[in-house]
Amino acid sequence: MKLGVIADDFTGASDIGLTLAEAGMTVTQFIGVPDGAADAALDAGVIALKSRTAPVDQAIAASLAACDWLQAQGAGQIVFKVCSTFDSTPQGNIGPVLDALAAHLGAEAVIVCPAFPENGRSVYQGHLFVGDALLNESGMQHHPLTPMTDADLRRVLSAQSARDVGHVPAHVVQQGARAIAAALHGRAHLITDAITDADLIAIGRAAKHLPLLCGGSGIALGLPANFDRLPKTPDWAPVTGPGVVFSGSCSIATRQQVDVYAAKAPTFQIDADRAVMGDYQIADIVAWVAAQNTTPMIHASADPAVVKTAQDRYGAGVAAHAIETFFARLAPALVDAGVRRLVVAGGETSGAVVTGLGASALRIGPRAAAGVPLLRSGPTALALKSGNFGGPDFFAQALAMMQASA
């Protein structure tokens, strides 16, 4: 293994796995830290953790364990993969985990860049933009678990980290890899501007000898070339059979996708109160899915005001945990009943589904949308979508792609 990735959620892991696979690396996404050794022919291993919103000490411990396993497989460079909207809180977990990894690896200057231009994420003058809006004006300020109320990543990371936080500005990045490398000095996390894919490719070249980087999937665009890898399309064998759409994300993009899909397919909406009370019977919902003539959707996506009401009633994490537990129980029951295609929206929901299925590793397939690959776990095809990713008709498109050849 040449490159190791520690992802703080499951959709982020498949996102960067796709970037590396399309750039020519052989990639496997592991669900948690594996017990045994990886295939010696593997170029990159991506370990998916559910650490983004975990208690800080648990997030650090899991990340260090992942780092140790990746290094034991031969990985000479580690990427700490975070969301392209830098999802965190003033307490972490990005800063504390990054500090721990830097100390563990003896890393001095650490590039930090969540930019993903293909999906509208750019970093300029240290500020994160979503399209033409600052992060805190993009809808992310209403996120139920990690509300992002400041677009200045220097301030965000400084509040979380014990290290100095610096900045590599766009005019330096645009001079190329040599200029970027010259700017990497001191024991600091360096917010690095990136506006285009060309900027990210230059950052990748500049990072060739760094032990640690942090960013979104875009930060991996330039890394495979450091190992003489050439772009390719990942293989895919068609998966047929019944499908289901799950959605737990409350992002603006996902709620639009839910509305579009609900106009053409049977829909079952999960009520937070009933989920907390344990009112839903898994067998009843499996039977409802089996009775549908078109691929149904089961979702808990709601307006932020509705989510806040549930949080106020039960506590910030209680309703979310109840809904995740519901999806974790439902997914394997549906697969046992013959469902073979699962499209899942939301990082926490995706983590719950994959954990419920008991998957230990996922094969990276071709892209269903920017940042979203098709995945294979045994006979089951999955697409794990970050809340903000994909176009309005993503659900139907991903289901159709699963049945086609690459």
Tab-separated table of C-alpha atoms in Angstrom:
chain	number	residue	atom	x	y	z
A	1	MET	CA	0.000	0.000	0.000
A	2	LYS	CA	1.291	3.416	-0.943
A	3	LEU	CA	-1.372	5.773	0.369
A	4	GLY	CA	-3.627	5.553	3.397
A	5	VAL	CA	-6.815	7.525	3.991
A	6	ILE	CA	-8.683	8.002	7.250
A	7	ALA	CA	-12.204	9.265	6.538
A	8	ASP	CA	-14.373	10.694	9.296
A	9	ASP	CA	-17.575	9.334	7.753
A	10	PHE	CA	-18.728	6.695	5.270
A	11	THR	CA	-19.811	8.909	2.372
A	12	GLY	CA	-16.557	10.825	2.598
A	13	ALA	CA	-14.639	7.571	2.382
A	14	SER	CA	-16.346	6.507	-0.838
A	15	ASP	CA	-15.981	10.052	-2.188
A	16	ILE	CA	-12.180	10.074	-1.913
A	17	GLY	CA	-12.037	6.410	-2.917
A	18	LEU	CA	-13.653	7.396	-6.222
A	19	THR	CA	-11.160	10.233	-6.742
A	20	LEU	CA	-8.212	7.881	-6.246
A	21	ALA	CA	-9.726	5.099	-8.376
A	22	GLU	CA	-10.456	7.432	-11.289
A	23	ALA	CA	-6.886	8.714	-11.066
A	24	GLY	CA	-5.567	5.181	-11.563
A	25	MET	CA	-5.049	3.648	-8.136
A	26	THR	CA	-6.403	0.307	-6.952
A	27	VAL	CA	-8.575	1.195	-3.963
A	28	THR	CA	-10.580	-0.591	-1.294
A	29	GLN	CA	-12.861	1.116	1.211
A	30	PHE	CA	-12.670	-0.605	4.588
A	31	ILE	CA	-15.462	-0.289	7.148
A	32	GLY	CA	-13.551	0.436	10.319
A	33	VAL	CA	-10.047	-0.808	11.026
A	34	PRO	CA	-9.579	-4.294	9.514
A	35	ASP	CA	-8.517	-7.240	11.649
A	36	GLY	CA	-6.144	-8.693	9.053
A	37	ALA	CA	-3.709	-7.528	6.417
A	38	ALA	CA	-4.694	-5.833	3.167
A	39	ASP	CA	-4.025	-7.248	-0.295
A	40	ALA	CA	-0.365	-6.530	-1.006
A	41	ALA	CA	-1.264	-5.290	-4.507
A	42	LEU	CA	-3.520	-2.537	-3.167
A	43	ASP	CA	-2.374	1.023	-3.938
A	44	ALA	CA	-4.630	2.843	-1.506
A	45	GLY	CA	-6.692	1.862	1.502
A	46	VAL	CA	-9.541	4.085	2.697
A	47	ILE	CA	-10.748	3.438	6.234
A	48	ALA	CA	-14.270	4.694	6.859
A	49	LEU	CA	-14.866	5.754	10.450
A	50	LYS	CA	-17.943	7.193	12.111
A	51	SER	CA	-15.861	9.756	13.946
A	52	ARG	CA	-17.141	13.114	12.686
A	53	THR	CA	-19.647	13.546	15.496
A	54	ALA	CA	-18.251	11.011	17.984
A	55	PRO	CA	-16.876	12.132	21.352
A	56	VAL	CA	-13.447	13.671	20.767
A	57	ASP	CA	-11.469	11.021	22.653
A	58	GLN	CA	-13.182	8.246	20.693
A	59	ALA	CA	-12.543	10.014	17.395
A	60	ILE	CA	-8.856	10.397	18.213
A	61	ALA	CA	-8.450	6.782	19.342
A	62	ALA	CA	-10.181	5.405	16.245
A	63	SER	CA	-8.150	7.639	13.926
A	64	LEU	CA	-4.826	6.673	15.499
A	65	ALA	CA	-5.731	2.977	15.273
A	66	ALA	CA	-6.552	3.457	11.590
A	67	CYS	CA	-3.263	5.276	11.054
A	68	ASP	CA	-1.286	2.465	12.671
A	69	TRP	CA	-2.985	-0.174	10.502
A	70	LEU	CA	-2.414	1.791	7.299
A	71	GLN	CA	1.256	2.307	8.114
A	72	ALA	CA	1.597	-1.404	8.872
A	73	GLN	CA	0.344	-2.089	5.329
A	74	GLY	CA	3.114	0.120	3.940
A	75	ALA	CA	1.339	3.459	3.523
A	76	GLY	CA	3.963	6.195	3.486
A	77	GLN	CA	1.465	9.058	3.368
A	78	ILE	CA	-1.760	9.564	5.311
A	79	VAL	CA	-4.721	11.709	4.276
A	80	PHE	CA	-7.237	12.727	6.920
A	81	LYS	CA	-10.415	13.024	4.842
A	82	VAL	CA	-13.014	15.489	6.097
A	83	CYS	CA	-16.149	16.890	4.493
A	84	SER	CA	-15.776	19.491	1.763
A	85	THR	CA	-17.901	21.762	3.961
A	86	PHE	CA	-15.486	21.167	6.881
A	87	ASP	CA	-18.285	19.806	9.086
A	88	SER	CA	-17.300	20.214	12.729
A	89	THR	CA	-18.040	22.281	15.831
A	90	PRO	CA	-15.846	24.679	17.851
A	91	GLN	CA	-14.800	21.651	19.926
A	92	GLY	CA	-13.844	19.480	16.940
A	93	ASN	CA	-13.456	16.870	15.771
A	94	ILE	CA	-11.229	18.006	12.908
A	95	GLY	CA	-8.706	19.946	14.964
A	96	PRO	CA	-8.152	17.453	17.791
A	97	VAL	CA	-7.861	14.486	15.403
A	98	LEU	CA	-5.516	16.380	13.098
A	99	ASP	CA	-3.339	17.426	16.039
A	100	ALA	CA	-3.150	13.819	17.241
A	101	LEU	CA	-2.284	12.463	13.792
A	102	ALA	CA	0.385	15.135	13.265
A	103	ALA	CA	2.022	14.284	16.595
A	104	HIS	CA	1.769	10.555	15.873
A	105	LEU	CA	3.397	10.907	12.453
A	106	GLY	CA	5.918	13.589	13.422
A	107	ALA	CA	4.393	15.918	10.831
A	108	GLU	CA	5.425	19.558	10.854
A	109	ALA	CA	3.594	21.613	8.194
A	110	VAL	CA	0.223	20.052	7.312
A	111	ILE	CA	-1.756	21.135	4.243
A	112	VAL	CA	-5.461	21.588	5.046
A	113	CYS	CA	-7.703	22.056	1.996
A	114	PRO	CA	-11.358	20.928	1.756
A	115	ALA	CA	-11.826	22.395	-1.755
A	116	PHE	CA	-13.789	20.341	-4.292
A	117	PRO	CA	-14.375	22.621	-7.312
A	118	GLU	CA	-16.447	20.060	-9.220
A	119	ASN	CA	-19.066	20.279	-6.486
A	120	GLY	CA	-18.737	24.019	-6.018
A	121	ARG	CA	-16.431	24.023	-2.971
A	122	SER	CA	-13.512	26.434	-3.175
A	123	VAL	CA	-11.143	28.012	-0.678
A	124	TYR	CA	-10.065	31.608	-1.258
A	125	GLN	CA	-8.294	33.919	1.188
A	126	GLY	CA	-8.748	31.185	3.765
A	127	HIS	CA	-12.542	31.255	3.411
A	128	LEU	CA	-14.645	28.298	2.259
A	129	PHE	CA	-17.243	28.948	-0.430
A	130	VAL	CA	-20.134	26.737	-1.549
A	131	GLY	CA	-20.816	27.936	-5.063
A	132	ASP	CA	-20.804	31.712	-4.823
A	133	ALA	CA	-21.904	31.758	-1.166
A	134	LEU	CA	-19.761	31.793	1.933
A	135	LEU	CA	-20.042	28.555	3.899
A	136	ASN	CA	-22.082	30.189	6.657
A	137	GLU	CA	-24.577	31.506	4.087
A	138	SER	CA	-24.932	28.242	2.137
A	139	GLY	CA	-27.439	26.435	4.346
A	140	MET	CA	-24.691	24.713	6.351
A	141	GLN	CA	-25.346	27.153	9.189
A	142	HIS	CA	-28.541	25.136	9.813
A	143	HIS	CA	-26.921	21.678	9.906
A	144	PRO	CA	-28.525	19.792	12.836
A	145	LEU	CA	-25.264	18.231	14.088
A	146	THR	CA	-22.423	20.400	12.792
A	147	PRO	CA	-23.740	23.909	12.052
A	148	MET	CA	-21.060	25.891	10.213
A	149	THR	CA	-21.451	29.545	11.174
A	150	ASP	CA	-18.034	30.829	10.066
A	151	ALA	CA	-16.492	30.576	6.587
A	152	ASP	CA	-12.988	31.561	7.748
A	153	LEU	CA	-11.290	28.182	8.106
A	154	ARG	CA	-8.386	29.768	9.961
A	155	ARG	CA	-10.718	30.813	12.772
A	156	VAL	CA	-12.642	27.532	12.661
A	157	LEU	CA	-9.512	25.397	12.945
A	158	SER	CA	-7.794	27.701	15.453
A	159	ALA	CA	-10.744	27.209	17.815
A	160	GLN	CA	-10.230	23.436	17.670
A	161	SER	CA	-6.467	23.005	17.423
A	162	ALA	CA	-3.566	23.505	19.807
A	163	ARG	CA	-1.280	24.130	16.812
A	164	ASP	CA	-0.640	27.338	14.920
A	165	VAL	CA	-2.924	27.779	11.913
A	166	GLY	CA	-1.432	29.496	8.863
A	167	HIS	CA	-2.444	30.194	5.292
A	168	VAL	CA	-1.098	29.477	1.807
A	169	PRO	CA	-2.877	32.048	-0.384
A	170	ALA	CA	-4.180	31.590	-3.899
A	171	HIS	CA	-1.475	33.691	-5.539
A	172	VAL	CA	1.148	31.280	-4.160
A	173	VAL	CA	-0.830	28.168	-5.134
A	174	GLN	CA	-1.234	29.454	-8.675
A	175	GLN	CA	2.538	29.695	-9.052
A	176	GLY	CA	2.679	25.903	-8.875
A	177	ALA	CA	4.027	23.037	-6.799
A	178	ARG	CA	7.467	24.520	-6.156
A	179	ALA	CA	6.031	27.736	-4.740
A	180	ILE	CA	3.553	25.793	-2.588
A	181	ALA	CA	6.312	23.553	-1.225
A	182	ALA	CA	8.392	26.614	-0.351
A	183	ALA	CA	5.486	27.995	1.675
A	184	LEU	CA	5.186	24.851	3.803
A	185	HIS	CA	7.203	25.613	6.895
A	186	GLY	CA	6.833	25.591	10.646
A	187	ARG	CA	4.833	23.353	12.934
A	188	ALA	CA	1.430	24.437	11.744
A	189	HIS	CA	-1.762	23.496	9.960
A	190	LEU	CA	-1.863	25.536	6.760
A	191	ILE	CA	-5.229	26.416	5.219
A	192	THR	CA	-4.381	26.203	1.522
A	193	ASP	CA	-6.436	28.066	-1.054
A	194	ALA	CA	-7.721	26.138	-4.093
A	195	ILE	CA	-10.172	27.412	-6.680
A	196	THR	CA	-9.676	24.982	-9.580
A	197	ASP	CA	-8.720	21.352	-10.101
A	198	ALA	CA	-5.377	22.623	-11.421
A	199	ASP	CA	-4.734	24.170	-8.004
A	200	LEU	CA	-5.437	20.839	-6.319
A	201	ILE	CA	-3.175	18.956	-8.709
A	202	ALA	CA	-0.364	21.411	-7.925
A	203	ILE	CA	-1.030	20.953	-4.193
A	204	GLY	CA	-0.792	17.186	-4.686
A	205	ARG	CA	2.589	17.501	-6.365
A	206	ALA	CA	3.837	19.803	-3.610
A	207	ALA	CA	2.707	17.285	-0.990
A	208	LYS	CA	4.673	14.374	-2.454
A	209	HIS	CA	6.913	13.943	0.575
A	210	LEU	CA	4.559	15.073	3.336
A	211	PRO	CA	3.523	12.410	5.874
A	212	LEU	CA	0.081	13.960	6.476
A	213	LEU	CA	-2.533	15.999	4.601
A	214	CYS	CA	-6.091	16.972	5.467
A	215	GLY	CA	-8.936	17.846	3.144
A	216	GLY	CA	-11.918	16.829	1.092
A	217	SER	CA	-11.722	14.347	-1.755
A	218	GLY	CA	-10.314	17.016	-4.059
A	219	ILE	CA	-7.022	16.947	-2.190
A	220	ALA	CA	-6.442	13.477	-3.656
A	221	LEU	CA	-6.632	14.638	-7.291
A	222	GLY	CA	-2.888	15.129	-7.612
A	223	LEU	CA	-1.625	12.331	-5.377
A	224	PRO	CA	-1.810	9.245	-7.676
A	225	ALA	CA	0.527	10.922	-10.215
A	226	ASN	CA	3.198	10.952	-7.501
A	227	PHE	CA	3.096	7.152	-7.778
A	228	ASP	CA	3.066	7.142	-11.602
A	229	ARG	CA	-0.607	6.190	-11.856
A	230	LEU	CA	-2.720	7.138	-14.899
A	231	PRO	CA	-6.489	7.907	-14.971
A	232	LYS	CA	-8.956	5.089	-15.662
A	233	THR	CA	-12.639	4.198	-15.245
A	234	PRO	CA	-13.287	1.704	-12.425
A	235	ASP	CA	-14.835	-1.608	-13.497
A	236	TRP	CA	-18.481	-2.407	-12.784
A	237	ALA	CA	-20.626	-5.517	-13.270
A	238	PRO	CA	-24.382	-4.738	-13.463
A	239	VAL	CA	-26.500	-5.422	-10.383
A	240	THR	CA	-30.174	-6.133	-10.957
A	241	GLY	CA	-32.982	-6.821	-8.527
A	242	PRO	CA	-35.224	-4.725	-6.307
A	243	GLY	CA	-34.020	-1.373	-5.026
A	244	VAL	CA	-34.781	1.059	-2.217
A	245	VAL	CA	-33.840	4.689	-1.563
A	246	PHE	CA	-32.963	5.710	2.005
A	247	SER	CA	-32.554	9.350	3.010
A	248	GLY	CA	-31.677	10.733	6.407
A	249	SER	CA	-29.974	13.936	5.289
A	250	CYS	CA	-31.719	17.258	5.874
A	251	SER	CA	-29.497	19.272	3.544
A	252	ILE	CA	-31.108	21.603	1.016
A	253	ALA	CA	-29.857	19.473	-1.897
A	254	THR	CA	-31.161	16.215	-0.448
A	255	ARG	CA	-34.555	17.647	0.426
A	256	GLN	CA	-34.899	18.730	-3.196
A	257	GLN	CA	-33.905	15.219	-4.339
A	258	VAL	CA	-36.474	13.735	-1.953
A	259	ASP	CA	-39.183	15.974	-3.392
A	260	VAL	CA	-38.257	15.059	-6.983
A	261	TYR	CA	-38.224	11.334	-6.270
A	262	ALA	CA	-41.406	11.448	-4.172
A	263	ALA	CA	-43.258	12.797	-7.194
A	264	LYS	CA	-42.637	9.540	-9.080
A	265	ALA	CA	-42.317	6.782	-6.456
A	266	PRO	CA	-43.999	5.419	-3.322
A	267	THR	CA	-42.683	7.220	-0.238
A	268	PHE	CA	-42.600	6.351	3.450
A	269	GLN	CA	-41.579	9.192	5.764
A	270	ILE	CA	-40.092	8.383	9.153
A	271	ASP	CA	-41.453	10.473	11.998
A	272	ALA	CA	-38.869	11.356	14.665
A	273	ASP	CA	-41.332	10.967	17.533
A	274	ARG	CA	-42.364	7.487	16.438
A	275	ALA	CA	-38.735	6.486	15.859
A	276	VAL	CA	-37.744	7.571	19.362
A	277	MET	CA	-40.709	5.672	20.827
A	278	GLY	CA	-39.788	2.540	18.829
A	279	ASP	CA	-43.192	2.420	17.125
A	280	TYR	CA	-41.978	1.179	13.744
A	281	GLN	CA	-42.045	-2.543	13.036
A	282	ILE	CA	-39.297	-3.578	10.623
A	283	ALA	CA	-41.305	-6.526	9.261
A	284	ASP	CA	-44.202	-4.202	8.369
A	285	ILE	CA	-41.942	-1.870	6.399
A	286	VAL	CA	-40.249	-4.777	4.601
A	287	ALA	CA	-43.706	-5.978	3.581
A	288	TRP	CA	-44.635	-2.453	2.412
A	289	VAL	CA	-41.484	-2.311	0.241
A	290	ALA	CA	-42.238	-5.721	-1.280
A	291	ALA	CA	-45.764	-4.614	-2.204
A	292	GLN	CA	-44.592	-1.657	-4.329
A	293	ASN	CA	-44.475	-1.817	-8.122
A	294	THR	CA	-41.753	0.845	-8.419
A	295	THR	CA	-38.621	1.415	-6.324
A	296	PRO	CA	-39.780	3.092	-3.112
A	297	MET	CA	-38.150	5.671	-0.878
A	298	ILE	CA	-37.960	5.652	2.916
A	299	HIS	CA	-36.776	8.936	4.367
A	300	ALA	CA	-36.417	11.057	7.472
A	301	SER	CA	-35.332	14.207	5.624
A	302	ALA	CA	-37.104	17.230	7.070
A	303	ASP	CA	-36.935	20.994	7.221
A	304	PRO	CA	-34.385	22.262	9.813
A	305	ALA	CA	-37.225	23.739	11.901
A	306	VAL	CA	-38.806	20.285	12.222
A	307	VAL	CA	-35.438	18.777	13.153
A	308	LYS	CA	-34.894	21.470	15.793
A	309	THR	CA	-38.280	20.734	17.339
A	310	ALA	CA	-37.289	17.070	17.754
A	311	GLN	CA	-33.904	18.080	19.159
A	312	ASP	CA	-35.541	20.420	21.666
A	313	ARG	CA	-37.961	17.705	22.727
A	314	TYR	CA	-35.531	14.811	23.133
A	315	GLY	CA	-32.018	16.270	23.118
A	316	ALA	CA	-29.649	16.961	20.225
A	317	GLY	CA	-28.620	13.392	19.461
A	318	VAL	CA	-31.523	11.251	20.666
A	319	ALA	CA	-33.807	11.559	17.645
A	320	ALA	CA	-30.878	11.247	15.225
A	321	HIS	CA	-29.675	8.088	16.973
A	322	ALA	CA	-33.158	6.583	16.898
A	323	ILE	CA	-33.474	7.188	13.155
A	324	GLU	CA	-29.980	5.821	12.463
A	325	THR	CA	-30.804	2.714	14.513
A	326	PHE	CA	-33.981	2.279	12.495
A	327	PHE	CA	-32.080	2.365	9.188
A	328	ALA	CA	-29.366	0.048	10.572
A	329	ARG	CA	-32.038	-2.548	11.384
A	330	LEU	CA	-34.062	-2.051	8.211
A	331	ALA	CA	-31.212	-2.350	5.679
A	332	PRO	CA	-30.206	-5.960	6.449
A	333	ALA	CA	-33.852	-7.010	6.693
A	334	LEU	CA	-34.476	-5.665	3.191
A	335	VAL	CA	-31.343	-7.320	1.799
A	336	ASP	CA	-32.432	-10.620	3.377
A	337	ALA	CA	-35.774	-10.119	1.578
A	338	GLY	CA	-34.025	-9.761	-1.787
A	339	VAL	CA	-33.265	-6.047	-2.181
A	340	ARG	CA	-30.039	-5.677	-4.171
A	341	ARG	CA	-29.767	-1.936	-4.861
A	342	LEU	CA	-29.561	0.663	-2.083
A	343	VAL	CA	-29.164	4.403	-2.606
A	344	VAL	CA	-28.468	6.188	0.681
A	345	ALA	CA	-28.380	9.946	1.309
A	346	GLY	CA	-26.556	11.355	4.314
A	347	GLY	CA	-23.258	10.527	5.991
A	348	GLU	CA	-24.722	9.381	9.308
A	349	THR	CA	-27.442	7.384	7.558
A	350	SER	CA	-24.873	5.758	5.264
A	351	GLY	CA	-22.770	4.789	8.255
A	352	ALA	CA	-25.787	3.235	9.936
A	353	VAL	CA	-26.758	1.279	6.802
A	354	VAL	CA	-23.279	-0.098	6.105
A	355	THR	CA	-22.796	-1.001	9.761
A	356	GLY	CA	-26.190	-2.693	9.814
A	357	LEU	CA	-25.280	-4.725	6.737
A	358	GLY	CA	-22.126	-5.951	8.480
A	359	ALA	CA	-19.942	-4.999	5.508
A	360	SER	CA	-16.200	-5.069	6.151
A	361	ALA	CA	-15.029	-3.692	2.796
A	362	LEU	CA	-16.581	-2.070	-0.260
A	363	ARG	CA	-15.383	-2.243	-3.847
A	364	ILE	CA	-15.196	1.169	-5.536
A	365	GLY	CA	-17.043	1.361	-8.851
A	366	PRO	CA	-17.643	4.154	-11.373
A	367	ARG	CA	-19.176	7.488	-10.477
A	368	ALA	CA	-22.892	7.991	-10.069
A	369	ALA	CA	-22.279	11.725	-9.533
A	370	ALA	CA	-19.367	13.930	-8.594
A	371	GLY	CA	-18.052	12.549	-5.317
A	372	VAL	CA	-20.419	9.558	-5.291
A	373	PRO	CA	-19.256	6.177	-6.645
A	374	LEU	CA	-21.240	3.024	-7.071
A	375	LEU	CA	-20.116	0.500	-4.457
A	376	ARG	CA	-20.335	-3.271	-4.202
A	377	SER	CA	-20.702	-5.377	-1.076
A	378	GLY	CA	-21.219	-9.008	-2.060
A	379	PRO	CA	-24.391	-9.177	-4.181
A	380	THR	CA	-25.532	-5.715	-3.104
A	381	ALA	CA	-24.895	-2.428	-4.912
A	382	LEU	CA	-24.826	0.792	-2.926
A	383	ALA	CA	-24.461	4.494	-3.552
A	384	LEU	CA	-23.625	6.455	-0.400
A	385	LYS	CA	-24.310	10.129	-0.990
A	386	SER	CA	-23.159	13.048	1.108
A	387	GLY	CA	-26.129	15.282	1.819
A	388	ASN	CA	-25.097	18.105	-0.476
A	389	PHE	CA	-23.994	16.005	-3.473
A	390	GLY	CA	-25.808	15.015	-6.657
A	391	GLY	CA	-28.334	16.665	-8.963
A	392	PRO	CA	-32.112	16.857	-8.428
A	393	ASP	CA	-32.789	13.445	-10.054
A	394	PHE	CA	-29.834	11.687	-8.409
A	395	PHE	CA	-31.823	8.851	-6.807
A	396	ALA	CA	-33.354	7.581	-10.064
A	397	GLN	CA	-30.103	8.038	-11.955
A	398	ALA	CA	-28.049	6.064	-9.414
A	399	LEU	CA	-30.565	3.211	-9.353
A	400	ALA	CA	-30.449	2.991	-13.154
A	401	MET	CA	-26.642	3.100	-13.283
A	402	MET	CA	-26.402	0.117	-10.934
A	403	GLN	CA	-28.097	-2.016	-13.581
A	404	ALA	CA	-25.775	-0.892	-16.415
A	405	SER	CA	-22.208	-1.766	-17.366
A	406	ALA	CA	-19.441	0.758	-16.745
